[in-house]
Short mmCIF file of C-alpha atoms and ligand atoms in Angstrom, two decimals:
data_model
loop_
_atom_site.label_atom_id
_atom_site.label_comp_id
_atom_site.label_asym_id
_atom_site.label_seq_id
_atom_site.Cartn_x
_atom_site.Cartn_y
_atom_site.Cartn_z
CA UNK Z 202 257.28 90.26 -29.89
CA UNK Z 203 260.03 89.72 -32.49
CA UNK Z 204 261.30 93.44 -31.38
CA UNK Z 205 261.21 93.06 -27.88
CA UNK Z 206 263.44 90.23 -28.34
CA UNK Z 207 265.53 92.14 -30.55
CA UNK Z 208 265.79 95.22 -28.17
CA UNK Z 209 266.26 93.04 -25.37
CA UNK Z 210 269.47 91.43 -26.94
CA UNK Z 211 270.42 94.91 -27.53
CA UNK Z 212 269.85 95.71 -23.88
CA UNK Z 213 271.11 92.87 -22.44
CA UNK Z 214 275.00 93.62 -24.74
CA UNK Z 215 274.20 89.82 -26.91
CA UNK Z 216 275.04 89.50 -30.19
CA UNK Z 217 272.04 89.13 -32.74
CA UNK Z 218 272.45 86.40 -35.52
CA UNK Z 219 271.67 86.36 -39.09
CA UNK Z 220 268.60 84.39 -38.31
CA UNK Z 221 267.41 86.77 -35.56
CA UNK Z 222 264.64 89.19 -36.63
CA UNK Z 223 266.19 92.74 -37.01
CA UNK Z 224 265.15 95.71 -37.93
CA UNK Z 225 265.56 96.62 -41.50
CA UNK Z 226 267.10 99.68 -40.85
CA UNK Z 227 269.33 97.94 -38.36
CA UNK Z 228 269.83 95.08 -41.72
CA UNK Z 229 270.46 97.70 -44.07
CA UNK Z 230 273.14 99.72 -42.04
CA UNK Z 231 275.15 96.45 -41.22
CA UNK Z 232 275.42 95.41 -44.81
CA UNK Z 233 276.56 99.27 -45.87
CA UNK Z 234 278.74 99.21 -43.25
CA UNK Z 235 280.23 95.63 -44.02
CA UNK Z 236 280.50 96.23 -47.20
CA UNK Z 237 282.45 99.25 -47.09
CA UNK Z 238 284.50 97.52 -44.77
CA UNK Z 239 285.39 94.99 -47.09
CA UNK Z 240 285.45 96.98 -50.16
CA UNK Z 241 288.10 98.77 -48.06
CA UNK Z 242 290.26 95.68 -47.57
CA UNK Z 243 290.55 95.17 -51.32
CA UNK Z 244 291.02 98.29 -52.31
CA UNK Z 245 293.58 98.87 -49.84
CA UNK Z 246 296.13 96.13 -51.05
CA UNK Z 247 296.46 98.23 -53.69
CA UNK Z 248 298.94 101.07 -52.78
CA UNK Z 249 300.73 98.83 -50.70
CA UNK Z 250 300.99 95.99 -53.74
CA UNK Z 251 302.46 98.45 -55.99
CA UNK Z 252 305.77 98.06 -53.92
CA UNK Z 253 305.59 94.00 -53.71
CA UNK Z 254 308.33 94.04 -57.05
CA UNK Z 255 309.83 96.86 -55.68
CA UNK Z 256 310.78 95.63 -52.37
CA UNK Z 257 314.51 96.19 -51.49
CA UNK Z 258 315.06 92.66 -49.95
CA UNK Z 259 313.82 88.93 -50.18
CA UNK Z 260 312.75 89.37 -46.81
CA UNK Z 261 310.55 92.48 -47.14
CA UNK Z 262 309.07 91.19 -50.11
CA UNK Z 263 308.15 87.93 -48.08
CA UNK Z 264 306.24 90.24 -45.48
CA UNK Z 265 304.92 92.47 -47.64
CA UNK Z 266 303.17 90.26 -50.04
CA UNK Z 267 301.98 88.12 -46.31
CA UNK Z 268 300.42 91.30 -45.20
CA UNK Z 269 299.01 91.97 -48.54
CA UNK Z 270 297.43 88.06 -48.52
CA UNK Z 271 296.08 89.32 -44.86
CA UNK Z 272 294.07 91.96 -46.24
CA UNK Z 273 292.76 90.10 -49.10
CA UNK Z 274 291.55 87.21 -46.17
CA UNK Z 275 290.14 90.39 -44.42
CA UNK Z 276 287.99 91.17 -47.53
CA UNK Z 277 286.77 87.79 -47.89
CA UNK Z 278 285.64 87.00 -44.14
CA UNK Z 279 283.58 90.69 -44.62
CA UNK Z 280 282.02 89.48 -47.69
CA UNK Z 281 281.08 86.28 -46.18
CA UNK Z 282 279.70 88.34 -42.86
CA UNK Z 283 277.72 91.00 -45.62
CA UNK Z 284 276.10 87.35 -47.13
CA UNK Z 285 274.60 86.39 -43.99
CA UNK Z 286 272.27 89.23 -44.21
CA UNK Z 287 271.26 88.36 -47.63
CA UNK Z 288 273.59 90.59 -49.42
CA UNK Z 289 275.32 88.86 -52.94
CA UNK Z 290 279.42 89.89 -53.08
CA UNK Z 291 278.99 89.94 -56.73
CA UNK Z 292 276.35 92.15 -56.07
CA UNK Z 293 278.75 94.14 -53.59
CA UNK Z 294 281.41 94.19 -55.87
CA UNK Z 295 279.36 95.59 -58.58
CA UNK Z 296 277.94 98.48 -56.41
CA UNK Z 297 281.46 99.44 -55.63
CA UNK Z 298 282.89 99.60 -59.29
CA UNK Z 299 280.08 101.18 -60.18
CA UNK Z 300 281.11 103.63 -57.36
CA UNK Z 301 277.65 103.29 -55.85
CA UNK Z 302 279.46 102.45 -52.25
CA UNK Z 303 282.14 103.27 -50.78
CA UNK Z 304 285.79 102.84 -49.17
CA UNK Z 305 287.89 104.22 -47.22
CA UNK Z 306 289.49 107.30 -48.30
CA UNK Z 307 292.54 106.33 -47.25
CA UNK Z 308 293.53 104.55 -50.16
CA UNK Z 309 293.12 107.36 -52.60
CA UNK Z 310 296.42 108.34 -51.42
CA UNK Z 311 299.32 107.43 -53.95
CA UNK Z 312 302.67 105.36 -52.30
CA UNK Z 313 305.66 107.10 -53.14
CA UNK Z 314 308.73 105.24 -51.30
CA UNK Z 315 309.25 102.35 -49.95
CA UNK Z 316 308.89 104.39 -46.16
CA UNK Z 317 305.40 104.53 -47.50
CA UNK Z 318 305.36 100.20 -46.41
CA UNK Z 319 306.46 101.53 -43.30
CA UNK Z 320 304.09 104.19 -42.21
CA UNK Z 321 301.25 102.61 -43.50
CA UNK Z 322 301.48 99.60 -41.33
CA UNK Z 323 302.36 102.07 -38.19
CA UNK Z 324 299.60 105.05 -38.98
CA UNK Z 325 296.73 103.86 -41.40
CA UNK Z 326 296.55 100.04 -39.90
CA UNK Z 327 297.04 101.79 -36.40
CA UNK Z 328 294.14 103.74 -36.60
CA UNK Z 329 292.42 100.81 -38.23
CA UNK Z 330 292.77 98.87 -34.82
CA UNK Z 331 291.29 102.02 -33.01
CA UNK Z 332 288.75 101.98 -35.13
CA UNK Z 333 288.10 98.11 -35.30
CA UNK Z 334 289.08 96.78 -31.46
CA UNK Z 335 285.66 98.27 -30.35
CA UNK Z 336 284.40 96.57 -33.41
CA UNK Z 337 284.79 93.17 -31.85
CA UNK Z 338 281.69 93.76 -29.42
CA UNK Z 339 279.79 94.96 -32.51
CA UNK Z 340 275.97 93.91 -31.34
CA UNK Z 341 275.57 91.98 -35.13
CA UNK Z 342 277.77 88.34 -34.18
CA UNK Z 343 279.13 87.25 -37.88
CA UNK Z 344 280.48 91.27 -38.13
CA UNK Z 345 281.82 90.80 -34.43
CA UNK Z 346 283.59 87.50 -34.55
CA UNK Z 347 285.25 88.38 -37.92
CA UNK Z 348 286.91 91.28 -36.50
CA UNK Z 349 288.66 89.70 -33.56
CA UNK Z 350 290.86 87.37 -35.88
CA UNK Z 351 291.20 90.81 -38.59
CA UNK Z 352 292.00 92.90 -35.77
CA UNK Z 353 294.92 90.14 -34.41
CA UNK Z 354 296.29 90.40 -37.79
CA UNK Z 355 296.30 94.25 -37.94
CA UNK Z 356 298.05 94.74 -34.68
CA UNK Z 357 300.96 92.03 -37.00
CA UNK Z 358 300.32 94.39 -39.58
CA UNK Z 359 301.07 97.62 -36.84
CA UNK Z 360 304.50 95.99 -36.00
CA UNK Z 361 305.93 95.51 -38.91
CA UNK Z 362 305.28 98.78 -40.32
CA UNK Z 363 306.79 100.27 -36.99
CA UNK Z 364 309.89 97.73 -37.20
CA UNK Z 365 310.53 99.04 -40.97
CA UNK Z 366 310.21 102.57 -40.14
CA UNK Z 367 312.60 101.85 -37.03
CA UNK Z 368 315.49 99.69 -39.34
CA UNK Z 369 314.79 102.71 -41.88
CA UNK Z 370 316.01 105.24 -39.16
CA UNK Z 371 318.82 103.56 -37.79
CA UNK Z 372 319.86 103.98 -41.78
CA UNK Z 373 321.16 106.75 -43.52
CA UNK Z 374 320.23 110.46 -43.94
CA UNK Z 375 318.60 109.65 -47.19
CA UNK Z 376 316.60 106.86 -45.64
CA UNK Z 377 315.54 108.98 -42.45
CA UNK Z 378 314.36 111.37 -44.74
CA UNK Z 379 312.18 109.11 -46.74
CA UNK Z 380 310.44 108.26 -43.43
CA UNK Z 381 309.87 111.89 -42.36
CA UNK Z 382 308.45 112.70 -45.90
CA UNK Z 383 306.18 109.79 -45.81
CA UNK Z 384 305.19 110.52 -42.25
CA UNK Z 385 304.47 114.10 -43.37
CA UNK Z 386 302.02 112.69 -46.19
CA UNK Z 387 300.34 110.27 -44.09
CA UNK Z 388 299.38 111.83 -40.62
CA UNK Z 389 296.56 114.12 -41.46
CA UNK Z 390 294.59 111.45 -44.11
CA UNK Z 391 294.72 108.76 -41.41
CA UNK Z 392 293.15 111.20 -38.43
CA UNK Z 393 290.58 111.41 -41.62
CA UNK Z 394 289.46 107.95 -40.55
CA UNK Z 395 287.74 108.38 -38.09
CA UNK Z 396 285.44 109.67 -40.19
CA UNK Z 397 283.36 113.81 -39.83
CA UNK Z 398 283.32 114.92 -35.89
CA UNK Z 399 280.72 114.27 -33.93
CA UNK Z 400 278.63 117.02 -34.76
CA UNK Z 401 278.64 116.63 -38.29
CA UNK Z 402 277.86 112.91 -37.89
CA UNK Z 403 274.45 112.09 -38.41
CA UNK Z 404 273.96 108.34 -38.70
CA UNK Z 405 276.34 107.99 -35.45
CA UNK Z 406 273.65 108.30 -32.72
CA UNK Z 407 271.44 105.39 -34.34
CA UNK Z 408 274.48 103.25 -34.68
CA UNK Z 409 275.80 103.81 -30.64
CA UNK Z 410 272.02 102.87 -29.99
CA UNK Z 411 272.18 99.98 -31.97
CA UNK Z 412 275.44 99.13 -30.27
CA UNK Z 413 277.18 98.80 -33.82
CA UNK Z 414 279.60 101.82 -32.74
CA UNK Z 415 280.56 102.05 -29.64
CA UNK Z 416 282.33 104.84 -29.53
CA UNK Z 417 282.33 108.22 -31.49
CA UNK Z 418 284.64 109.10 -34.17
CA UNK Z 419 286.06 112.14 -32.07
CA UNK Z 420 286.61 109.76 -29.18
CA UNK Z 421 288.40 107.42 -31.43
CA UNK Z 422 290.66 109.81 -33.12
CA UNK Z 423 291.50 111.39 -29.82
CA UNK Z 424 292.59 107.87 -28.54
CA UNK Z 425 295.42 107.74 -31.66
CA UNK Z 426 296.29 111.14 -31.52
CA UNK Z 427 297.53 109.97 -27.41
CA UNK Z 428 298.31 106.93 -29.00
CA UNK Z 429 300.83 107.80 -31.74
CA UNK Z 430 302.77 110.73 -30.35
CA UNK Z 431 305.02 108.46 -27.99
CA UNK Z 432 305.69 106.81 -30.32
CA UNK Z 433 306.72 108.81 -33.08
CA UNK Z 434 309.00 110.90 -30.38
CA UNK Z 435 310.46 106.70 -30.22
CA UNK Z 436 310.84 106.28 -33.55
CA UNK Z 437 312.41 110.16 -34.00
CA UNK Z 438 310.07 111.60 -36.29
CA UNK Z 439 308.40 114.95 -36.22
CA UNK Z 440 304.50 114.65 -37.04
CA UNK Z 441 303.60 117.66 -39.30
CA UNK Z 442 301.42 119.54 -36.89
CA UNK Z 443 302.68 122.64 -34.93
CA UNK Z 444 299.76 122.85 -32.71
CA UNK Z 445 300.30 119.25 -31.35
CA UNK Z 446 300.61 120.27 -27.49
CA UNK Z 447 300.04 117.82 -24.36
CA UNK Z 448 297.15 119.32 -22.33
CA UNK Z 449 297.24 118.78 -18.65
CA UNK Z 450 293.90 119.85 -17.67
CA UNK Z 451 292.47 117.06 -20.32
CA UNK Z 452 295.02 114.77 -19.82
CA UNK Z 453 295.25 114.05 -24.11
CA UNK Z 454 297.41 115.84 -26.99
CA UNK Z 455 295.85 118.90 -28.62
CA UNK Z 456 296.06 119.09 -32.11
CA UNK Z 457 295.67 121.37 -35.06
CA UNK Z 458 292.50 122.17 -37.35
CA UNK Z 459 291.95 119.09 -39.66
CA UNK Z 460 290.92 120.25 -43.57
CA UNK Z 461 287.70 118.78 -43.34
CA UNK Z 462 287.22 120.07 -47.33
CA UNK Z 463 290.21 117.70 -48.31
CA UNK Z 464 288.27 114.38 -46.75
CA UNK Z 465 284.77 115.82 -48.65
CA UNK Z 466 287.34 115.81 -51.91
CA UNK Z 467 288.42 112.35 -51.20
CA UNK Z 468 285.21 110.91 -50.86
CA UNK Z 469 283.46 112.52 -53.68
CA UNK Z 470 285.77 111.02 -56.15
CA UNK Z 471 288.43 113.60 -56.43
CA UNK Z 472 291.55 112.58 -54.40
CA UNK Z 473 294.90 111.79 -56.30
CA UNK Z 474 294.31 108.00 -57.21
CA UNK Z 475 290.03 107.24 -57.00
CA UNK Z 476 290.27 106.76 -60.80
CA UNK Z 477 293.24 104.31 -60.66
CA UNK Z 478 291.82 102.73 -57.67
CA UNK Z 479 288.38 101.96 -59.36
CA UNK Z 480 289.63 101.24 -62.59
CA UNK Z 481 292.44 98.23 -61.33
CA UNK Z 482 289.65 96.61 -59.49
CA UNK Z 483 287.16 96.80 -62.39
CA UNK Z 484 289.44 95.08 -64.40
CA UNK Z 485 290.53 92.11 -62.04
CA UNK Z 486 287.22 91.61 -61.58
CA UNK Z 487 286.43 91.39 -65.30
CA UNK Z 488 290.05 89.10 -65.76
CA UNK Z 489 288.63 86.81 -63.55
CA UNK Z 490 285.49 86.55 -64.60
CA UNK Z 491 286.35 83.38 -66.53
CA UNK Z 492 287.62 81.90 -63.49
CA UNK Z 493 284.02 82.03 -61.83
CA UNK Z 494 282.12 81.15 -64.43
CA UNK Z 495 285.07 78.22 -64.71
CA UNK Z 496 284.35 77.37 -61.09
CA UNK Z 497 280.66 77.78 -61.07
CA UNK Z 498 280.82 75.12 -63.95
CA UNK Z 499 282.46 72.86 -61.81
CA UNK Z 500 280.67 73.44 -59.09
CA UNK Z 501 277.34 72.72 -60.94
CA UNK Z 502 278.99 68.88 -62.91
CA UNK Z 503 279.87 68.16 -59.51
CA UNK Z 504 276.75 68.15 -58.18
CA UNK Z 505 275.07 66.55 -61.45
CA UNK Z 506 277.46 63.63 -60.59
CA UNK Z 507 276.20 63.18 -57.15
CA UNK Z 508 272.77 63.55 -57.68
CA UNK Z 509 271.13 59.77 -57.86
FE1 FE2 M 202 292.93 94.51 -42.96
FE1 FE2 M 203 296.07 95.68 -42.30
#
């Protein structure tokens, strides 16, 4: 009964809520795949942090440490979404210090200039709205409704990467360069993304069943290879791939061989900053620890005080 009435929501493109019998293969998949989500978000204010101090102007600093807040937000809805499936964030947080889940790879990648700012917000949170707009009609409703206010925020996130890289550009020789190096750093880890192609992809047919992906990671990556070559020719840079040719017959942009060996790297611990990475978060979480207990405290007299 309970999984007719499952399958039928499934069937019928509803959402399914936390208090909605599910599978618990369908359970266990969401929270992974929350988690990492959100594990990603945190993580991934970290390159771009480094530069907050850094930032050549009062007014980049202002947007930079906004979009930095934004991710940190992102984090926290995720976590909240993971909870209504009976998952515990400290829990969460624990598994990923511990480096018993994962992120995204992405982030293992060290910030080197300023440009860096720049062509993260254009390339790694522009394939992070490929990757999340389909997201939005996720079949699991907290994971859904979350990412429709994170994805508005990434496409702010999108601009003002693109508007740096753009001022940048307009700027000297030395600045122009900056960009192109960055650009040249950045490209292949962010078609990474998308995650293994198709065939080498095993949970993905489940998960497109399940209506939690809705479309594969080949798809996806094809859609911001088209998506991002107009507009680095706008912007005037040169993305580091020679066999990046507009096909006719297919109507999308070839492009090159990706080094599926460097991703497996990545994600087995071995890219340039995992350690770093891991080690910052494991001690703000420990740092704050007195803050939750602090809070829990006050939490707990609070109620003491109510109570008749
Ligand atoms: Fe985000
Ligand atoms: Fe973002």
């Amino acid at each position: 009964m309970t999984e007719a009435v499952f399958a039928e929501t499934i069937a019928k493109d509803q959402r399914v809520e936390p208090r909605d019998w599910m599978p618990d293969g369908y359970r266990k998949t969401m929270i992974r795949q929350i988690a990492q989500h959100a594990h990603s978000e945190i993580i991934g204010m970290q390159p771009e942090g480094e530069w907050i101090t850094r930032a050549p102007s009062l007014r980049r600093k202002a947007i930079l440490l906004a979009k930095v807040q934004d991710e940190a937000g992102h984090g926290l809805y995720l976590y909240s979404a993971a909870e209504t499936l009976g998952a515990d964030r400290g829990d969460l947080t624990r598994r990923l210090i511990e480096g018993r889940q994962k992120y995204s790879s992405i982030f293992n990648y060290p910030t080197l200039s300023f440009a860096d700012v720049g062509v993260i917000g254009w390339l790694v949170d522009g394939a992070a709205i490929c990757n999340q707009v389909p997201l939005c009609r996720s079949s699991f409703g907290p994971y859904a409704r979350a990412m429709i206010r994170i994805c508005k925020e990434e496409s702010f996130h999108q601009r003002q990467g693109y508007e740096l890289l753009m001022t940048m550009m307009g700027g000297t020789q030395a600045q122009r360069d900056m960009v192109q190096d960055a650009v040249n750093r950045w490209w292949w880890p962010s078609l990474m993304m998308f995650g293994p192609p198709d065939d080498q992809s095993p949970n993905s047919a489940q998960s497109m069943a399940w209506k939690i992906k809705r479309h594969t990671n080949d798809e996806l990556r094809q859609r911001y290879v088209d998506m991002s070559v107009p507009q680095a020719e706008a912007l005037g840079v040169t993305l580091p791939d020679p066999d990046l040719s507009w096909n006719d017959e297919r109507g999308h942009w070839d492009f090159g061989a990706i080094d599926w060996s460097e991703l497996q790297r990545v994600i087995s611990g071995d890219g340039p900053c995992n350690a770093l990475r891991i080690e910052n978060r494991r001690r703000a979480d420990s740092d704050g620890a007195w803050v939750r207990e602090a809070a829990a405290a006050h939490a707990a007299r609070h109620q003491e005080v109510a109570a008749p």
